[in-house]
XYZ file of C-alpha atoms in Angstrom:
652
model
C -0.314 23.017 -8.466
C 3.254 24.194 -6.935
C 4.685 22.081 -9.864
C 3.168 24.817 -12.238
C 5.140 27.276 -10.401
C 8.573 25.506 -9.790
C 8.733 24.490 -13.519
C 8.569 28.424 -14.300
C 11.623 29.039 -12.226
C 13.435 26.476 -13.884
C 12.840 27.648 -17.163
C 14.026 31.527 -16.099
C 17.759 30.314 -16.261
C 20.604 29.588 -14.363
C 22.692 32.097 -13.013
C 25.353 32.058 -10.607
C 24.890 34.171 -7.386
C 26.735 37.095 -7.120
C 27.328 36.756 -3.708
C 28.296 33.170 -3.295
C 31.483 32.866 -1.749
C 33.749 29.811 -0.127
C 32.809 28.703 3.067
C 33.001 25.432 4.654
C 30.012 22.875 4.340
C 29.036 21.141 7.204
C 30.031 17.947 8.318
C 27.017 15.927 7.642
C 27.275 17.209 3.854
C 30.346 16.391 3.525
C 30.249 12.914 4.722
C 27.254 12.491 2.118
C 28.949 13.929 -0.564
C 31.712 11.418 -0.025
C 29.751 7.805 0.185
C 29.972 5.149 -2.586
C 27.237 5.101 -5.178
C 25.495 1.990 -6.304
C 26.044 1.411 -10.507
C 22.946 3.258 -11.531
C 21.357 3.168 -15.147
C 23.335 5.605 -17.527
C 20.683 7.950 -17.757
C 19.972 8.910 -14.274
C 20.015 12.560 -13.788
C 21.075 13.147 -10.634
C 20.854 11.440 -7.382
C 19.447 11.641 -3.465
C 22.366 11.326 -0.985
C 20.426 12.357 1.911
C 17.217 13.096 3.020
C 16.239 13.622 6.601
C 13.200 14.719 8.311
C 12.848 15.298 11.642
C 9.174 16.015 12.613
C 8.627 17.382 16.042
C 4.896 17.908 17.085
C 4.431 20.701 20.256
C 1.373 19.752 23.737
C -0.865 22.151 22.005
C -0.635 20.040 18.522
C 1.442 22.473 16.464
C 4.204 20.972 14.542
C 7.508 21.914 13.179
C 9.737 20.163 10.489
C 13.022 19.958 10.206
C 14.823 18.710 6.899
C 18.195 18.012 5.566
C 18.855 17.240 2.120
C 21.726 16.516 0.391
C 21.780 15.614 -4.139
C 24.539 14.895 -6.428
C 24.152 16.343 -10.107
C 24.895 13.325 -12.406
C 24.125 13.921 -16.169
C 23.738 18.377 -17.707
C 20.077 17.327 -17.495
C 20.085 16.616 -13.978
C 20.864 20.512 -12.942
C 17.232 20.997 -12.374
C 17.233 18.468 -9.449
C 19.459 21.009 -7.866
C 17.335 23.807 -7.684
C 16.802 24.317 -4.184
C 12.746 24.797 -3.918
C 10.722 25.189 -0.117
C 7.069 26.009 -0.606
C 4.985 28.354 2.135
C 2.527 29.967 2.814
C 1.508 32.353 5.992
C 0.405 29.080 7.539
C 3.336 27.423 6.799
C 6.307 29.714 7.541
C 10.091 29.085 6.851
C 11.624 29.510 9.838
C 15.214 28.530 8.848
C 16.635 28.255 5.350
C 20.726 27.250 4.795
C 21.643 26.429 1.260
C 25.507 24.880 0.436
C 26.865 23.497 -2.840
C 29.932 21.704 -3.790
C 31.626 22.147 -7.105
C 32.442 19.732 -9.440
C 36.131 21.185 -8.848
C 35.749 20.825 -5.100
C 35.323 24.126 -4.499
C 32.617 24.788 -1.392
C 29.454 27.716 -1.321
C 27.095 29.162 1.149
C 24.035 31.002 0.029
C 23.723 33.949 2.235
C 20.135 35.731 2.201
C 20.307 37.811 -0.754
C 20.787 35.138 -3.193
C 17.419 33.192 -1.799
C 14.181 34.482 -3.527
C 10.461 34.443 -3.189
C 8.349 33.225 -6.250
C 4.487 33.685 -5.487
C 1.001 33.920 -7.391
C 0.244 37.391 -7.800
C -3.463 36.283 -9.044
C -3.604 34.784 -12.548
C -5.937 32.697 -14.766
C -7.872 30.887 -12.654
C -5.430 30.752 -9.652
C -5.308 33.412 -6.752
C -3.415 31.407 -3.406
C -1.148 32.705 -0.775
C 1.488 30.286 -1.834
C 5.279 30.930 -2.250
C 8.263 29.405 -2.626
C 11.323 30.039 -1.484
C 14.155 28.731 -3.958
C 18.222 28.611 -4.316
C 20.359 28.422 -7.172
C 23.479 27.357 -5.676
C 26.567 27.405 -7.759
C 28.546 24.115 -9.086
C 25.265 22.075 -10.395
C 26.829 20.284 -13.165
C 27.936 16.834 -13.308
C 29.740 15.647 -9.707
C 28.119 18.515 -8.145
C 26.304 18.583 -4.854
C 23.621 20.736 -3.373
C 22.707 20.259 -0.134
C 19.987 22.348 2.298
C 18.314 22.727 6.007
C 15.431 24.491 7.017
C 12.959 24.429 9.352
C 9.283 25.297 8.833
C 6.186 25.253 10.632
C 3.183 22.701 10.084
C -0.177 23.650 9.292
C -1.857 23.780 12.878
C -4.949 22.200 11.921
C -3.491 19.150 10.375
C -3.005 15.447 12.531
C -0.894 13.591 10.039
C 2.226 14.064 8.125
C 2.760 12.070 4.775
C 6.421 10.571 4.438
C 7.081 10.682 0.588
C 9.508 7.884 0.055
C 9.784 8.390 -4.109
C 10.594 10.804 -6.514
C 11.935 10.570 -10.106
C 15.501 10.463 -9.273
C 17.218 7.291 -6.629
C 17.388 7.934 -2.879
C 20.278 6.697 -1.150
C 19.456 7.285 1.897
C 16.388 8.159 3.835
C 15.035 8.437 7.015
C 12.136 10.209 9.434
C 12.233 11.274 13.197
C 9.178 11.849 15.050
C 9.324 13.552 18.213
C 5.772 13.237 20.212
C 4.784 15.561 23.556
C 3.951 13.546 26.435
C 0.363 11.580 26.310
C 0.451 11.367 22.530
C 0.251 8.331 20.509
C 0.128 7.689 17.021
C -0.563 5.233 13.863
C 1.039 4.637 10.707
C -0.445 3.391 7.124
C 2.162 2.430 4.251
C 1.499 2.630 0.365
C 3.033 1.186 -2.636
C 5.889 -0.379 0.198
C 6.302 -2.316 2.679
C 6.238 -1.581 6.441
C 9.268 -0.761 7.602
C 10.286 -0.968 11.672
C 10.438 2.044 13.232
C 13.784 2.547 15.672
C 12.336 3.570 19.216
C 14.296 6.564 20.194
C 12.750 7.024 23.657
C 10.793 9.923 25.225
C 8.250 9.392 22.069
C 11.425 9.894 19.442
C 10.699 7.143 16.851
C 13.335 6.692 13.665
C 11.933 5.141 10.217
C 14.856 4.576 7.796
C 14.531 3.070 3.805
C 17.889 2.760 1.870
C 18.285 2.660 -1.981
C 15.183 4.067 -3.592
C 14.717 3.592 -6.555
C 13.387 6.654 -8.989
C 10.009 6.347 -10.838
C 11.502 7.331 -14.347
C 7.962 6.849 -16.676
C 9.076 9.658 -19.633
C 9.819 7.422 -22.022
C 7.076 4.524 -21.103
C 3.810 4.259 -23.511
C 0.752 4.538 -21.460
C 2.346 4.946 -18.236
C 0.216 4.690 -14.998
C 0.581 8.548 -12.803
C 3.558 8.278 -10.830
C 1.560 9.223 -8.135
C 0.141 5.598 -7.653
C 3.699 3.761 -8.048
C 5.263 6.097 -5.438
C 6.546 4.662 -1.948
C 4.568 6.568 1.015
C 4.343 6.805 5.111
C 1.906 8.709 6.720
C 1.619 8.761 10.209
C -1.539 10.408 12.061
C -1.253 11.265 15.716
C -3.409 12.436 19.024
C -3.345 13.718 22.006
C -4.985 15.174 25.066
C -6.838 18.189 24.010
C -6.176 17.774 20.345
C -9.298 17.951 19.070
C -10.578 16.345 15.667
C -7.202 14.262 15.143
C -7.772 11.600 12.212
C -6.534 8.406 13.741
C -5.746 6.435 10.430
C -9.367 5.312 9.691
C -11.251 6.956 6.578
C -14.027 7.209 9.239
C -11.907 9.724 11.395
C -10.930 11.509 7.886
C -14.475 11.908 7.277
C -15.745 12.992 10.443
C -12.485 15.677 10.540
C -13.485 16.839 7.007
C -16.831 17.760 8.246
C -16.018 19.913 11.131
C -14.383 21.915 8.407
C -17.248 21.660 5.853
C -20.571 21.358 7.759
C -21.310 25.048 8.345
C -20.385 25.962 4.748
C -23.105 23.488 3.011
C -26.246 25.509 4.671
C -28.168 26.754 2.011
C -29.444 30.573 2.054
C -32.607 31.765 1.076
C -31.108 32.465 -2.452
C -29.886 29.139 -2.789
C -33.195 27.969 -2.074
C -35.025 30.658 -4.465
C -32.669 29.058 -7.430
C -32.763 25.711 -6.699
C -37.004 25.738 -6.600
C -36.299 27.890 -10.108
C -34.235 25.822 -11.884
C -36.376 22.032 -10.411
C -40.007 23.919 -10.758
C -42.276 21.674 -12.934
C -39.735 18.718 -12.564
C -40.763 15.540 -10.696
C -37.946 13.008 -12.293
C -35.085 12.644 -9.990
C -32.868 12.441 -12.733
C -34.423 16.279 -14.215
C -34.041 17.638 -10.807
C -30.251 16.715 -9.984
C -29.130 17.313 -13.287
C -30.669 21.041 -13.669
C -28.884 21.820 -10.136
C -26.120 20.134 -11.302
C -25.344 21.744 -15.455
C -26.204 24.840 -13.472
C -23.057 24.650 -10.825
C -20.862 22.875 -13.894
C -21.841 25.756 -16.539
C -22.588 29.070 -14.673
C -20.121 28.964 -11.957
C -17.072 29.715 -12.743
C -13.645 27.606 -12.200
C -11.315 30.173 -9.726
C -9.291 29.304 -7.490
C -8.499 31.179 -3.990
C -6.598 29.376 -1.373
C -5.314 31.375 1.479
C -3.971 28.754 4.604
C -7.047 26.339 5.464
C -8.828 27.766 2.585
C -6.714 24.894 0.580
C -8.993 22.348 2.642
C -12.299 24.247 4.022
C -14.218 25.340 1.304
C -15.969 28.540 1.042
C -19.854 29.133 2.583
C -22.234 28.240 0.030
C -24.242 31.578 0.264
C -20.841 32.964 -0.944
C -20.077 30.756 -4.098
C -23.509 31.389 -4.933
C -23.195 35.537 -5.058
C -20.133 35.604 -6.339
C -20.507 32.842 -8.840
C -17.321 31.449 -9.037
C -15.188 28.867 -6.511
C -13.075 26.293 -6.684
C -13.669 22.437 -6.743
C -14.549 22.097 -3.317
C -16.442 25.692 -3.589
C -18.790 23.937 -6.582
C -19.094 20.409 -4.957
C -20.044 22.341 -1.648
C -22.680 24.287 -3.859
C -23.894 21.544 -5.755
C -24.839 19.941 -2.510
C -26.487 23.109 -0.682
C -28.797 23.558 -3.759
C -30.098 19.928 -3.856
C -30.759 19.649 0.002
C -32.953 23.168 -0.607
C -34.687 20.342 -2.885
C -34.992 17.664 -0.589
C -32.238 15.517 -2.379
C -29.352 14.511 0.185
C -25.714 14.298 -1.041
C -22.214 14.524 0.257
C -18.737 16.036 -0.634
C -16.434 13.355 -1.698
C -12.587 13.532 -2.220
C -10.613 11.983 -5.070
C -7.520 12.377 -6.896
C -7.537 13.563 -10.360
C -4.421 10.982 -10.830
C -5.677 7.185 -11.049
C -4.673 5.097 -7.972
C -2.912 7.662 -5.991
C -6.071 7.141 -3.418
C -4.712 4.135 -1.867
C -7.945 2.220 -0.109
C -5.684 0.321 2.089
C -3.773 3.623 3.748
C -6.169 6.119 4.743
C -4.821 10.038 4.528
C -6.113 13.559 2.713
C -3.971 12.282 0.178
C -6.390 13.593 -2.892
C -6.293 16.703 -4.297
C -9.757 16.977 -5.921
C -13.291 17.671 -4.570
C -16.637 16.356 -6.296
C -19.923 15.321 -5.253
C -21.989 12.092 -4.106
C -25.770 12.546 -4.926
C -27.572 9.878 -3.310
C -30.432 8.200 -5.644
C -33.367 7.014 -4.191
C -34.371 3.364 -3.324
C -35.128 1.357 -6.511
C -35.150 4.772 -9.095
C -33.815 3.571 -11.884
C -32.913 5.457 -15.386
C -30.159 4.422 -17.693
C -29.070 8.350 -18.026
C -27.250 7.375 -14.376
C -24.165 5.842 -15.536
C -21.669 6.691 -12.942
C -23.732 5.176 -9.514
C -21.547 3.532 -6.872
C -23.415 1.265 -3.871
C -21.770 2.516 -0.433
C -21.012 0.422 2.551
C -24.586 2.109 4.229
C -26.452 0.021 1.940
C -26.926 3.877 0.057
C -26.712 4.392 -3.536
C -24.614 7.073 -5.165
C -24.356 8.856 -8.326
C -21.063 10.306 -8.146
C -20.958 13.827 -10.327
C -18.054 16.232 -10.522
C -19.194 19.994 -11.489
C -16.060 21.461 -12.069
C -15.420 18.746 -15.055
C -17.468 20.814 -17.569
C -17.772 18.881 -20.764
C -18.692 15.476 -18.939
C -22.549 14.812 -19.693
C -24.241 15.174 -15.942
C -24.723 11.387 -14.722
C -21.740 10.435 -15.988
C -17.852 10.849 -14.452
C -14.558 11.565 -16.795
C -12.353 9.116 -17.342
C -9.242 10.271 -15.358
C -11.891 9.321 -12.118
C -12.734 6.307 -13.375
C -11.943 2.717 -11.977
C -9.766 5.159 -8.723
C -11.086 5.299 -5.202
C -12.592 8.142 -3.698
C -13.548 9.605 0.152
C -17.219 9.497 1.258
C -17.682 12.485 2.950
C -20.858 10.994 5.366
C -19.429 11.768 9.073
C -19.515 8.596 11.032
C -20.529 6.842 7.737
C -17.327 8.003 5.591
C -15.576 5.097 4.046
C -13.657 4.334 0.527
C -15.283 3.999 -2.347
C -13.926 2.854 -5.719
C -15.240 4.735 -8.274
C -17.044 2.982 -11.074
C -15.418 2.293 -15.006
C -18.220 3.358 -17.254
C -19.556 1.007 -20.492
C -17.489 1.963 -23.708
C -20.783 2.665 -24.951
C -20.920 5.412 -23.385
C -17.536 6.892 -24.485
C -17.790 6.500 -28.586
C -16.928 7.256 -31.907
C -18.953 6.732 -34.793
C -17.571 7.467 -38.226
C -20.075 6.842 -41.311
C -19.172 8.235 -45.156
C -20.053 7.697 -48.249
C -17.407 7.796 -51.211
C -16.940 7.611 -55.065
C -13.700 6.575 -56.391
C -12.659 8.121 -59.703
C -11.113 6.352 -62.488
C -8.104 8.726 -62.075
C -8.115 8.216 -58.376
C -9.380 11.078 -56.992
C -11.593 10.202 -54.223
C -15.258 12.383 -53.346
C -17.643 12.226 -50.913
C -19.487 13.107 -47.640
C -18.074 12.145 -44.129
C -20.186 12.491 -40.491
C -18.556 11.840 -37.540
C -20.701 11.498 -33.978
C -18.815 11.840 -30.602
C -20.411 11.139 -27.794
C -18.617 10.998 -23.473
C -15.146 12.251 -22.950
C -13.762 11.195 -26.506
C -15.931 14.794 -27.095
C -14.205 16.588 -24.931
C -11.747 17.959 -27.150
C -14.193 19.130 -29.704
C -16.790 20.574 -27.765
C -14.157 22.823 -26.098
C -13.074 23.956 -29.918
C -16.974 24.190 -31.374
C -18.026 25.897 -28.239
C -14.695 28.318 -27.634
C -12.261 28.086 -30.618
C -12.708 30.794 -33.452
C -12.484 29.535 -37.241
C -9.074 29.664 -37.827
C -8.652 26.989 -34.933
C -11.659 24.925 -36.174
C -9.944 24.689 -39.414
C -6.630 23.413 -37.899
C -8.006 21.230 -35.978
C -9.988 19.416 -39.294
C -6.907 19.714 -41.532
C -4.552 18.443 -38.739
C -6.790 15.110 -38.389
C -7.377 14.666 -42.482
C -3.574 15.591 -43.365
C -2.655 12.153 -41.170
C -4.959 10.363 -43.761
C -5.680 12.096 -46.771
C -3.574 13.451 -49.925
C -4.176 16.715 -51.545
C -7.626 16.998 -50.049
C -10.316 19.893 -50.069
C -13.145 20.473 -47.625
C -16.507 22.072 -47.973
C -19.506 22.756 -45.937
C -18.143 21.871 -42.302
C -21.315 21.790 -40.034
C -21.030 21.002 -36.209
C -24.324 20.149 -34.207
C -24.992 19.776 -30.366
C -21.173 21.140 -29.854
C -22.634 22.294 -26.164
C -25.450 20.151 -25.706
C -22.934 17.234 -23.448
C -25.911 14.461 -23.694
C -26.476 14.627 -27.282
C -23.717 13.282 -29.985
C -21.619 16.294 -31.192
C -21.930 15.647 -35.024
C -19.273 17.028 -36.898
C -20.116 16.797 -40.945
C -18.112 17.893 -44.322
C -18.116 17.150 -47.888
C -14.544 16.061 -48.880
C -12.191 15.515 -52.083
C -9.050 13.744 -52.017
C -6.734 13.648 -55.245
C -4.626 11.029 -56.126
C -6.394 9.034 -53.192
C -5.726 5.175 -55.418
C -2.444 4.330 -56.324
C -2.150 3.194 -60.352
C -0.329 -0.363 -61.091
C -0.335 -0.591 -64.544
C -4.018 -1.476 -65.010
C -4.865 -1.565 -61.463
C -5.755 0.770 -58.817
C -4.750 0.166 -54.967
C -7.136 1.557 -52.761
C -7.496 2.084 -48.772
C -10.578 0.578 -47.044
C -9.611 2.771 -43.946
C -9.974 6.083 -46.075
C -9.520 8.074 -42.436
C -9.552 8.044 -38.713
C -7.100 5.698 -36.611
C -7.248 3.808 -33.749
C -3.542 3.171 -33.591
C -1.315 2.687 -30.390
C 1.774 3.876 -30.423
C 3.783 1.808 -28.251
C 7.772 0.286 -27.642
C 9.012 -2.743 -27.830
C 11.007 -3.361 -24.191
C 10.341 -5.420 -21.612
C 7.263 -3.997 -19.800
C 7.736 -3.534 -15.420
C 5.255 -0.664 -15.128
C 1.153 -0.715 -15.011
C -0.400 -0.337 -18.419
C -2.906 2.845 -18.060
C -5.459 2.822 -21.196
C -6.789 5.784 -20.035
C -10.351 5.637 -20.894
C -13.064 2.856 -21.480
C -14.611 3.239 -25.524
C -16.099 2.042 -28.627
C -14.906 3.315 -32.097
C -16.952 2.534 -35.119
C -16.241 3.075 -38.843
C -18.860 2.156 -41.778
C -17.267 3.321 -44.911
C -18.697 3.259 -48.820
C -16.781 3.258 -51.695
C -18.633 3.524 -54.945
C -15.919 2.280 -58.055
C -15.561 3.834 -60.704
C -16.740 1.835 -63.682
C -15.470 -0.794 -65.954
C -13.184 -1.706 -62.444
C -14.055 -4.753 -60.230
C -12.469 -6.165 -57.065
C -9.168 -8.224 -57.525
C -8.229 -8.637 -54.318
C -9.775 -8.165 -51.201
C -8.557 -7.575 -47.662
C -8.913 -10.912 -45.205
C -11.969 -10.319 -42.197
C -10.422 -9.451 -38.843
C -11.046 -10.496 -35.415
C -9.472 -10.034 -32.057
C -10.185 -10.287 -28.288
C -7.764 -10.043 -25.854
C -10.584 -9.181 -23.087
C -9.815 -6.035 -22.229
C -10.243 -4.870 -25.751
C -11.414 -6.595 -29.210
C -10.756 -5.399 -32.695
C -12.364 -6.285 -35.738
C -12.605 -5.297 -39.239
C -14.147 -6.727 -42.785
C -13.558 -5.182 -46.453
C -16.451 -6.962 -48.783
C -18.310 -6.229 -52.534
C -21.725 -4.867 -52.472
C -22.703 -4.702 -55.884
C -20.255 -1.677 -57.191
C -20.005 -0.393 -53.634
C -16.556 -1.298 -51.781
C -18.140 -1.331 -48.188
C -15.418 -1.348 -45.319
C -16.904 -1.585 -41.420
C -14.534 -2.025 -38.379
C -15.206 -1.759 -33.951
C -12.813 -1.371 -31.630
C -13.595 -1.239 -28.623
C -11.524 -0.775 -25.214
C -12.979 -2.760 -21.627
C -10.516 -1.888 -18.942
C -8.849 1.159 -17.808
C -5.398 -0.844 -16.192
C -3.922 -3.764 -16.981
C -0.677 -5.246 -15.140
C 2.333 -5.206 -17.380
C 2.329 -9.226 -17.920
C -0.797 -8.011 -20.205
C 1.552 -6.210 -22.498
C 2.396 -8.915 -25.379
C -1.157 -9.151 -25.755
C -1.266 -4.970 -25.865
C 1.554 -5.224 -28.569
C -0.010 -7.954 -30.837
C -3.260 -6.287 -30.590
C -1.536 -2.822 -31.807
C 0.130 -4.788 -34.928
C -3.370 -6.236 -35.697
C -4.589 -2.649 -35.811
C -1.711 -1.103 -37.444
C -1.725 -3.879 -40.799
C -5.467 -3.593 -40.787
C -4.944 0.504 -41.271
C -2.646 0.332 -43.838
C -3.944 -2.813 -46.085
C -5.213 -1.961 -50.077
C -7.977 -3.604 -51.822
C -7.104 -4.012 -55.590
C -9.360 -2.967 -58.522
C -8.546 -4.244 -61.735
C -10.360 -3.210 -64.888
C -12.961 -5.911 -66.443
C-alpha cells in the first residue's frame, strides 16, 4: 500500500535541493561507488552497489535497524531508483536519516534536514493509516550517478521476525545482513525462492549472511507474468528469548498461535451481533442459507475502510466495533464474519493470504501475506454443489474458504487472484498451510448466443445475449450496479468497435447485474453495415461475428512462470441466416485443440439457410512452468486464425 504513496512522489518532479552543498561522502560510499560492474543487459535502469543491514534486537525484545545503501543511476529512466524513500510510522520511528549523492561530474552532496520531507495519508478514499515516509531527492541522479543513505529506525516491538528481502527490480551487487542477539536468545531461519546461504558467526550472537550479484526481477515487458512477489529471493529469521513472550519460532503453528493472542478478544460477539445474526439466519435451517446470509451481509453492508495506526496494521478491530460503525478493513470484516456465525453456532477462523499468487511460500513460514479472509468450517458429510471453494485441513476439518471484502465474488466461491496460492489457518495450536483450491472453469464462464441475418448488401442484423457468470462478471457488475449511462455505453461500444463496422445498438437490457449467483445477462439488438466483404459475385463473411478469446503474447524465449490468471469456459453459438439466392462456397475446416491445461475448439457448418458457427474454450490451470510456453504460443495461433477465418457465399 506504501507503493501507492511512493509512486505519487515520484510523479511530483524532480527538483534539485536548494540547500545541497559539497561535502565529502563517506568512505564506505566511496569505495562502492568505485567497484567494477558486471556487463549487465542494456536496459537496466540503475543498479544496487550496496546494501547493508545490520539488525540489532535489545533483552526486552525491542529491535533497531540499521541500513546502508548505496545505487548507481544507469539509464534517464533509472532516476526513480534514486529517490531516497524510508517508511514510518509512530511505531516505527526514524531515528537517524543521512542522505549523500555523487554527480555524474564527480561532484559530492549531503542532504542536510531541510531538504528531507514527510509524505503521509491525511485520510482519503478508503485509506486512513499513520504511515509516512520520509524521502530525499539528492542531486546528480542521472546516468553514472550515485545515491547512497544510512538511517537507523526502530522495529515494531511486538514483532519476533525480520524478513531479509534479497530482490528487487533492479541487480544487487552486493548484499549482506548482521544480526546482533542479547544474551539467552536464539533464533531460526526459513529461505524462499533461494537457496540457504551460510551465515558468518560473528561471536557474542553477531551472525553475518552475505548474497553477491542479484539479479533484478524485470517482468514489464513479459505476457502473463507471475507477481514478482513469488519469484523474489527472501530470509526471514524469527528469534526468542527469556521473557519474550509469544515469539513465532519459524513454524506456521507458532504464527498461528501468535496471531491469536492478537485476535482472540476481538472475535467475541456482542449482544448486537447476536440480535443480527439470529435476524438475518431466522427461518433458515440449510447450512449453506445460514453462512451465506451472514456472509453477503459483511461483503455488501460493511463498508471497505481502512484505519491502521501501529499494531492496528496486524490486530484487527473488536467485532462489537465493526459492527456499529459498519465499516473495517479486511481483517475488520473477516473478524466480523466470524463473530456473527459463532452467535449461530457455526465455527470458523481468520485465515491469512496474499492477494499476489505464490508469494505465501508453504515451505518458509512468516506474516508474509498481506490479506485477511475467512475459513468457515462445513459440517461432517453436508454436501451442496453451491460450496465451490472448500479446502480439507490437516485436522481432518473441512473448510469453505470465503473472503468478504471481495464484493462481486458469489458467496461459496473465492476470486481468482486467491486461487491455486496458499493461505494461514488461523486455528491456535491447529494453524497450518493450506493451499487454496483452483475452482472448475464452469464456474467462471462466458456464454455468448445470437441470432443474425445477413443482407444481400452485407449489412448484418440481429439480436445478441451474453451471460456472465464468477469473476469473468466482475467487471460488469461493478458498471451495471455503479456506472451511470454514459459509462455503460462506452463500455458496449468499446467491446463491439474491436469487432464490428459501422454498427448501431438498440434496446440494451442488463439482468441480475447485483444478484452475484445468478448469470448477469447483458442483451441488445444490433446492426452492422458493410459487415460481408463483396468479391465480385461473392460475399466473405466472419463466423466469429464478435467476442475474442485471443492471447496476446511475444515470441522470446520464455524463463519466467506463465500466470493464466483465472480458471474459465467461454462459449459462442452464433446464427447466420443468408440472404437469398446465396449458398455456401467454402466453409471454414472444424477445430480442435488440447494442450491440457486448456482446449480450444471451433466448427462453421450449413443448417438449411442458417450459417451456424459454435466454438469452447476453455482454460484448466492457473500456472504453468515456462517449458509449457510453445504449447501456450501454438494454442494462441490456433485461436487467432480461427478468429479471423471467412466463410464464402456465392450466389446460386
Amino acid at each position: 500500500m506504501h507503493t501507492l504513496l511512493l509512486s505519487s512522489i515520484l510523479l511530483a518532479g524532480s527538483v534539485v535541493p536548494a540547500f545541497a552543498k559539497p561535502e565529502s561522502v563517506p568512505p564506505w560510499v566511496s569505495e562502492a561507488a568505485h567497484q567494477a560492474l558486471p556487463t549487465y543487459p542494456a536496459d537496466t535502469t540503475a543498479v544496487v552497489l550496496l546494501d547493508e543491514t545490520t539488525y540489532t534486537v535489545s533483552p526486552n525484545g525491542s529491535a533497531v535497524e540499521h541500513r546502508r545503501r548505496v545505487v548507481k543511476i544507469l539509464r534517464p529512466s533509472g532516476r526513480e531508483e534514486g529517490v531516497v524513500a524510508v517508511p514510518f510510522d509512530n511505531g516505527t520511528k526514524i531515528r537517524m536519516l543521512k542522505v549523500w549523492s555523487i554527480g555524474p561530474d564527480g561532484h559530492e552532496y549531503a542532504l542536510n534536514d531541510k531538504e528531507i520531507t514527510d509524505y503521509g495519508y491525511p485520510g482519503q478514499g478508503t485509506l486512513f493509516e499513520d504511515v509516512k515516509i520520509r524521502v530525499a531527492k539528492a542531486p546528480g541522479r542521472d546516468p553514472g550517478g550515485i545515491v547512497a543513505y544510512e538511517s537507523d529506525q526502530v522495529v515494531r516491538p511486538y514483532l519476533t521476525e525480520k524478513t531479509w528481502y534479497l530482490q528487487e527490480n533492479i541487480p544487487k551487487l552486493n548484499q549482506s545482513f548482521i544480526l546482533e542477539l542479547p544474551p539467552g536468545y536464539n533464533y531460526g531461519i526459513v529461505w524462499a525462492h533461494h537457496g540457504v546461504a551460510k551465515a558468518i558467526d560473528l561471536e557474542h550472537q553477531r551472525y553475518r549472511w552475505e548474497v553477491k550479484e542479484t539479479p533484478g526481477i524485470d517482468i514489464e515487458r513479459v505476457p502473463l507474468p507471475p507477481a514478482e512477489g513469488s519469484l523474489a529471493a527472501r530470509m526471514t529469521i524469527h528469534y526468542a528469548g527469556p521473557g519474550l513472550v509469544g515469539a513465532t519460532t519459524g513454524t506456521w503453528k507458532s504464527i498461528g498461535e501468535w496471531y491469536q493472542q492478537l485476535s482472540k478478544d476481538r472475535l467475541v460477539p456482542t449482544p448486537e451481533i447476536i440480535a443480527k445474526a439470529q435476524e438475518l439466519t431466522a427461518g433458515k435451517t440449510d447450512f449453506y442459507d445460514r453462512t451465506e446470509a451472514i456472509g453477503e451481509y459483511v461483503q455488501r453492508q460493511v463498508r471497505y475502510f481502512v484505519i491502521e495506526m501501529g499494531i492496528g496494521g496486524y490486530q484487527p478491530h473488536p467485532a462489537g466495533e465493526i459492527f456499529r460503525n459498519h465499516y473495517g478493513d479486511c481483517k475488520d470484516k473477516a473478524t466480523l464474519v466470524s463473530a456473527m456465525l459463532a452467535s449461530v453456532g457455526i465455527h470458523s477462523a481468520l485465515m491469512m493470504v496474499d492477494t499476489e499468487r505464490g508469494v505465501i511460500d508453504p515451505d518458509a513460514p512468516s506474516i508474509h501475506g498481506n490479506h485477511m479472509i475467512a475459513a468457515i468450517e462445513v459440517p461432517d458429510n453436508y454436501q451442496s454443489p453451491s460450496l465451490r471453494s472448500v479446502v480439507k485441513a490437516n485436522n481432518g476439518h473441512r473448510y469453505l474458504i470465503f473472503d468478504p471484502t471481495w464484493e462481486l465474488t458469489p458467496f461459496g466461491q473465492l476470486e481468482h487472484g486467491l486461487q491455486g496460492s496458499y493461505g494461514i489457518l488461523l486455528e491456535g495450536p491447529e494453524s497450518q498451510v493450506i493451499q487454496l483450491p483452483t475452482l472448475s472453469p464452469d464456474h467462471n464462464t462466458i456464454r455468448r448466443n445470437a441470432s443474425f441475418e445477413l443482407k444481400p448488401d452485407g449489412t448484418l442484423e440481429g439480436t445478441v445475449t451474453e451471460k456472465r457468470f464468477g469473476d469473468v462478471s466482475e467487471h460488469r457488475r461493478h458498471l451495471y450496479t455503479s456506472g451511470d449511462a454514459e459509462e455503460q455505453r462506452k463500455a458496449l461500444d468499446h467491446a463491439l468497435n474491436q469487432d464490428l463496422p459501422g454498427y448501431s445498438v438498440k434496446d440494451v437490457k442488463v439482468e441480475n447485474a447485483a444478484a452475484l449467483n445468478k448469470d448477469l445477462t447483458l442483451s441488445y439488438a444490433i446492426t452492422s453495415g458493410s459487415f460481408a466483404r463483396h468479391m465480385g459475385s461473392m460475399l466473405m463473411i466472419r463466423p466469429r461475428v464478435l467476442g475474442s478469446d485471443n492471447i496476446l503474447l511475444d515470441h522470446k524465449p520464455r524463463l519466467l512462470p506463465i500466470d493464466l490468471r483465472e480458471t474459465m469456459q467461454a462459449t459462442d453459438a452464433f446464427d447466420i441466416k443468408l440472404p437469398q439466392g446465396y449458398t455456401i462456397e467454402d466453409l471454414p475446416l472444424p477445430i480442435k485443440l488440447d494442450v491440457g491445461f486448456a482446449s480450444y475448439e471451433s466448427t462453421t457448418t450449413l443448417q438449411g439457410d442458417t450459417l451456424h458457427y459454435a466454438r469452447t474454450y476453455t482454460v484448466r490451470q492457473l500456472t504453468l512452468p515456462p517449458e509449457k510456453y510453445g504449447d501456450l504460443q501454438h494454442l494462441a495461433g490456433v485461436i487467432a486464425a480461427d478468429e479471423d477465418t471467412r466463410a464464402v457465399l456465392t450466389r446460386k
